Each structure stands twice: as C-alpha cells, then as structure tokens.
Amino acid sequence: MDPEDVAARIEANLPDAEATVQRARGADDDDHLAAEVVSPAFAGESLVDQHEMVYDALGDAMTTEVHALEVRTRTPEE
C-alpha cells in the first residue's frame, strides 16, 4: 500500500483527521511507513489509545499490506 493510500484511509476513517504518510527513514519499500496524524478526536485520549485509533482506521491493511507503521499523533491544538 503506498503512502498516499494509507493517508487517505486514515483520513476517511478517523474524524476530522489530517494524515501525512511517507516511507519510514531508511526504508526502501512502501511496507515500512511513518505517519503523522492530527485529529481533534485525540483530545483526552492516552497516547496508546490515539495510536490504536490510527491502527483501527487502517483495519485489515495493518496486517496484510503495511508491515510497519511509525505513528506520531497530536490534536490540532498541540
């Protein structure tokens, strides 16, 4: 799955999210990605819960099409 598809899926399934996805530093394929996701839905959530929200937004792709995903999350206010 290419980075643009991952970003689109996150944005489609996480309320008011803005996602930027690119290859992880040092990765030579699209299976190792890094995502920065900004969403008001993260407000009041623990970091673990925020990351789970991103993984849930990707659904089955996390186990079939994306080998590794480095996630950074924040609210718009942060």
Coordinates of N, CA and C in Angstrom, one line a residue:
M1 N 0.9 -1.2 0.0 CA 0.0 0.0 0.0 C 0.9 1.2 0.0
D2 N 0.6 2.1 -0.9 CA 1.5 3.3 -1.0 C 1.1 4.4 0.1
P3 N 2.0 5.3 0.4 CA 1.8 6.2 1.5 C 0.5 7.1 1.3
E4 N 0.2 7.4 0.0 CA -1.0 8.2 -0.2 C -2.3 7.5 0.1
D5 N -2.3 6.2 -0.2 CA -3.4 5.3 0.1 C -3.6 5.2 1.6
V6 N -2.5 5.0 2.3 CA -2.6 4.9 3.8 C -3.1 6.2 4.4
A7 N -2.6 7.4 3.9 CA -3.1 8.7 4.4 C -4.6 8.8 4.1
A8 N -5.0 8.4 2.9 CA -6.4 8.6 2.6 C -7.3 7.7 3.4
R9 N -6.9 6.5 3.7 CA -7.7 5.6 4.5 C -7.8 6.1 6.0
I10 N -6.7 6.6 6.5 CA -6.7 7.2 7.9 C -7.7 8.4 7.9
E11 N -7.6 9.3 6.9 CA -8.5 10.4 6.9 C -9.9 10.1 6.7
A12 N -10.2 9.0 6.0 CA -11.6 8.6 5.7 C -12.2 7.9 6.9
N13 N -11.4 7.3 7.8 CA -12.0 6.6 8.9 C -11.7 7.2 10.3
L14 N -11.0 8.3 10.4 CA -10.8 9.0 11.7 C -11.4 10.4 11.6
P15 N -12.3 10.7 12.5 CA -13.0 12.0 12.4 C -12.0 13.2 12.2
D16 N -12.2 14.0 11.2 CA -11.5 15.3 11.0 C -10.0 15.1 11.0
A17 N -9.5 14.0 10.6 CA -8.1 13.8 10.6 C -7.4 14.3 9.4
E18 N -6.1 14.8 9.7 CA -5.2 15.1 8.6 C -4.0 14.3 8.8
A19 N -3.7 13.5 7.8 CA -2.6 12.5 7.8 C -1.6 12.8 6.8
T20 N -0.3 12.7 7.2 CA 0.8 12.8 6.3 C 1.6 11.5 6.5
V21 N 1.7 10.8 5.4 CA 2.4 9.5 5.5 C 3.5 9.4 4.4
Q22 N 4.6 8.9 4.9 CA 5.8 8.8 3.9 C 6.5 7.5 4.3
R23 N 7.5 7.1 3.5 CA 8.3 6.0 3.8 C 9.1 6.3 5.1
A24 N 9.2 5.3 5.9 CA 10.0 5.5 7.2 C 11.5 5.7 6.8
R25 N 12.1 6.5 7.6 CA 13.5 6.8 7.4 C 14.3 5.5 7.2
G26 N 15.0 5.4 6.2 CA 15.9 4.2 5.9 C 15.2 3.1 5.2
A27 N 13.8 3.2 5.0 CA 13.1 2.1 4.4 C 13.2 2.2 2.9
D28 N 13.3 1.0 2.2 CA 13.4 1.0 0.8 C 12.2 0.5 0.1
D29 N 11.1 0.3 0.8 CA 9.9 -0.1 0.2 C 8.7 0.6 0.9
D30 N 7.5 0.4 0.4 CA 6.3 1.0 0.9 C 5.7 0.3 2.1
D31 N 6.3 -0.8 2.5 CA 5.8 -1.6 3.7 C 6.2 -1.0 5.0
H32 N 7.2 -0.1 5.0 CA 7.7 0.5 6.3 C 7.4 2.0 6.2
L33 N 6.4 2.4 6.9 CA 5.9 3.8 6.8 C 5.9 4.6 8.1
A34 N 5.9 5.9 7.9 CA 5.8 6.8 9.1 C 4.6 7.7 8.8
A35 N 3.8 7.9 9.8 CA 2.6 8.7 9.7 C 2.5 9.7 10.8
E36 N 2.2 10.9 10.5 CA 1.8 12.0 11.4 C 0.4 12.3 11.2
V37 N -0.4 12.1 12.3 CA -1.8 12.3 12.2 C -2.3 13.3 13.2
V38 N -3.1 14.3 12.7 CA -3.6 15.3 13.6 C -5.1 15.2 13.5
S39 N -5.8 15.1 14.7 CA -7.2 15.0 14.8 C -7.7 15.4 16.1
P40 N -8.8 16.2 16.1 CA -9.5 16.6 17.4 C -10.0 15.3 18.2
A41 N -10.1 14.2 17.5 CA -10.6 13.0 18.1 C -9.6 12.5 19.2
F42 N -8.4 12.9 19.1 CA -7.4 12.5 20.1 C -7.4 13.2 21.4
A43 N -8.2 14.3 21.5 CA -8.3 15.1 22.7 C -8.8 14.2 23.9
G44 N -8.0 14.2 25.0 CA -8.4 13.4 26.2 C -8.0 12.0 26.1
E45 N -7.5 11.5 25.0 CA -7.1 10.1 24.8 C -5.6 9.9 25.2
S46 N -5.3 8.7 25.7 CA -3.9 8.4 26.0 C -3.2 8.2 24.7
L47 N -1.9 8.3 24.7 CA -1.1 8.1 23.5 C -1.3 6.7 22.9
V48 N -1.4 5.7 23.8 CA -1.7 4.3 23.3 C -3.1 4.3 22.6
D49 N -4.1 4.9 23.2 CA -5.4 4.9 22.6 C -5.4 5.7 21.2
Q50 N -4.6 6.8 21.2 CA -4.5 7.5 19.9 C -3.9 6.7 18.8
H51 N -2.9 5.9 19.2 CA -2.3 5.1 18.2 C -3.2 3.9 17.7
E52 N -3.9 3.4 18.7 CA -4.9 2.4 18.4 C -6.0 2.9 17.4
M53 N -6.4 4.1 17.6 CA -7.4 4.8 16.7 C -6.9 4.8 15.3
V54 N -5.6 5.1 15.1 CA -5.0 5.1 13.8 C -4.9 3.7 13.2
Y55 N -4.5 2.7 14.0 CA -4.4 1.4 13.5 C -5.8 0.9 13.2
D56 N -6.8 1.2 14.0 CA -8.2 0.8 13.7 C -8.7 1.4 12.4
A57 N -8.3 2.7 12.1 CA -8.7 3.3 10.9 C -8.1 2.6 9.7
L58 N -7.0 1.9 9.8 CA -6.4 1.2 8.7 C -7.0 -0.2 8.6
G59 N -7.6 -0.7 9.6 CA -8.3 -2.0 9.5 C -7.3 -3.1 9.2
D60 N -7.8 -4.0 8.3 CA -7.0 -5.2 7.9 C -5.7 -4.8 7.2
A61 N -5.6 -3.7 6.7 CA -4.4 -3.3 6.0 C -3.2 -3.3 6.9
M62 N -3.4 -3.1 8.2 CA -2.3 -3.2 9.1 C -1.7 -4.6 9.2
T63 N -2.4 -5.6 8.9 CA -1.9 -6.9 9.0 C -1.6 -7.6 7.6
T64 N -2.1 -6.9 6.6 CA -1.9 -7.5 5.2 C -1.1 -6.7 4.3
E65 N -1.1 -5.4 4.4 CA -0.5 -4.5 3.4 C 0.6 -3.6 4.0
V66 N 0.5 -3.3 5.2 CA 1.5 -2.5 5.9 C 2.3 -3.3 6.9
H67 N 3.6 -3.4 6.7 CA 4.4 -4.3 7.5 C 4.7 -3.5 8.9
A68 N 5.0 -2.3 8.8 CA 5.4 -1.5 10.0 C 4.9 0.0 9.8
L69 N 4.4 0.5 10.8 CA 3.9 1.9 10.8 C 4.4 2.7 12.0
E70 N 5.2 3.6 11.8 CA 5.6 4.5 12.9 C 4.6 5.6 13.0
V71 N 4.0 5.8 14.2 CA 2.9 6.8 14.3 C 3.2 7.9 15.2
R72 N 2.9 9.1 14.8 CA 3.0 10.3 15.7 C 1.6 10.9 15.6
T73 N 1.0 11.2 16.8 CA -0.3 11.8 16.8 C -0.3 13.0 17.7
R74 N -1.3 13.9 17.3 CA -1.5 15.1 18.1 C -2.8 15.7 17.8
T75 N -3.3 16.6 18.7 CA -4.5 17.3 18.4 C -4.2 18.6 17.7
P76 N -5.1 19.2 17.1 CA -4.8 20.5 16.3 C -4.2 21.5 17.3
E77 N -4.6 21.5 18.5 CA -4.1 22.5 19.5 C -2.7 22.3 19.9
E78 N -2.2 21.1 19.7 CA -0.8 20.7 20.2 C 0.3 21.2 19.2

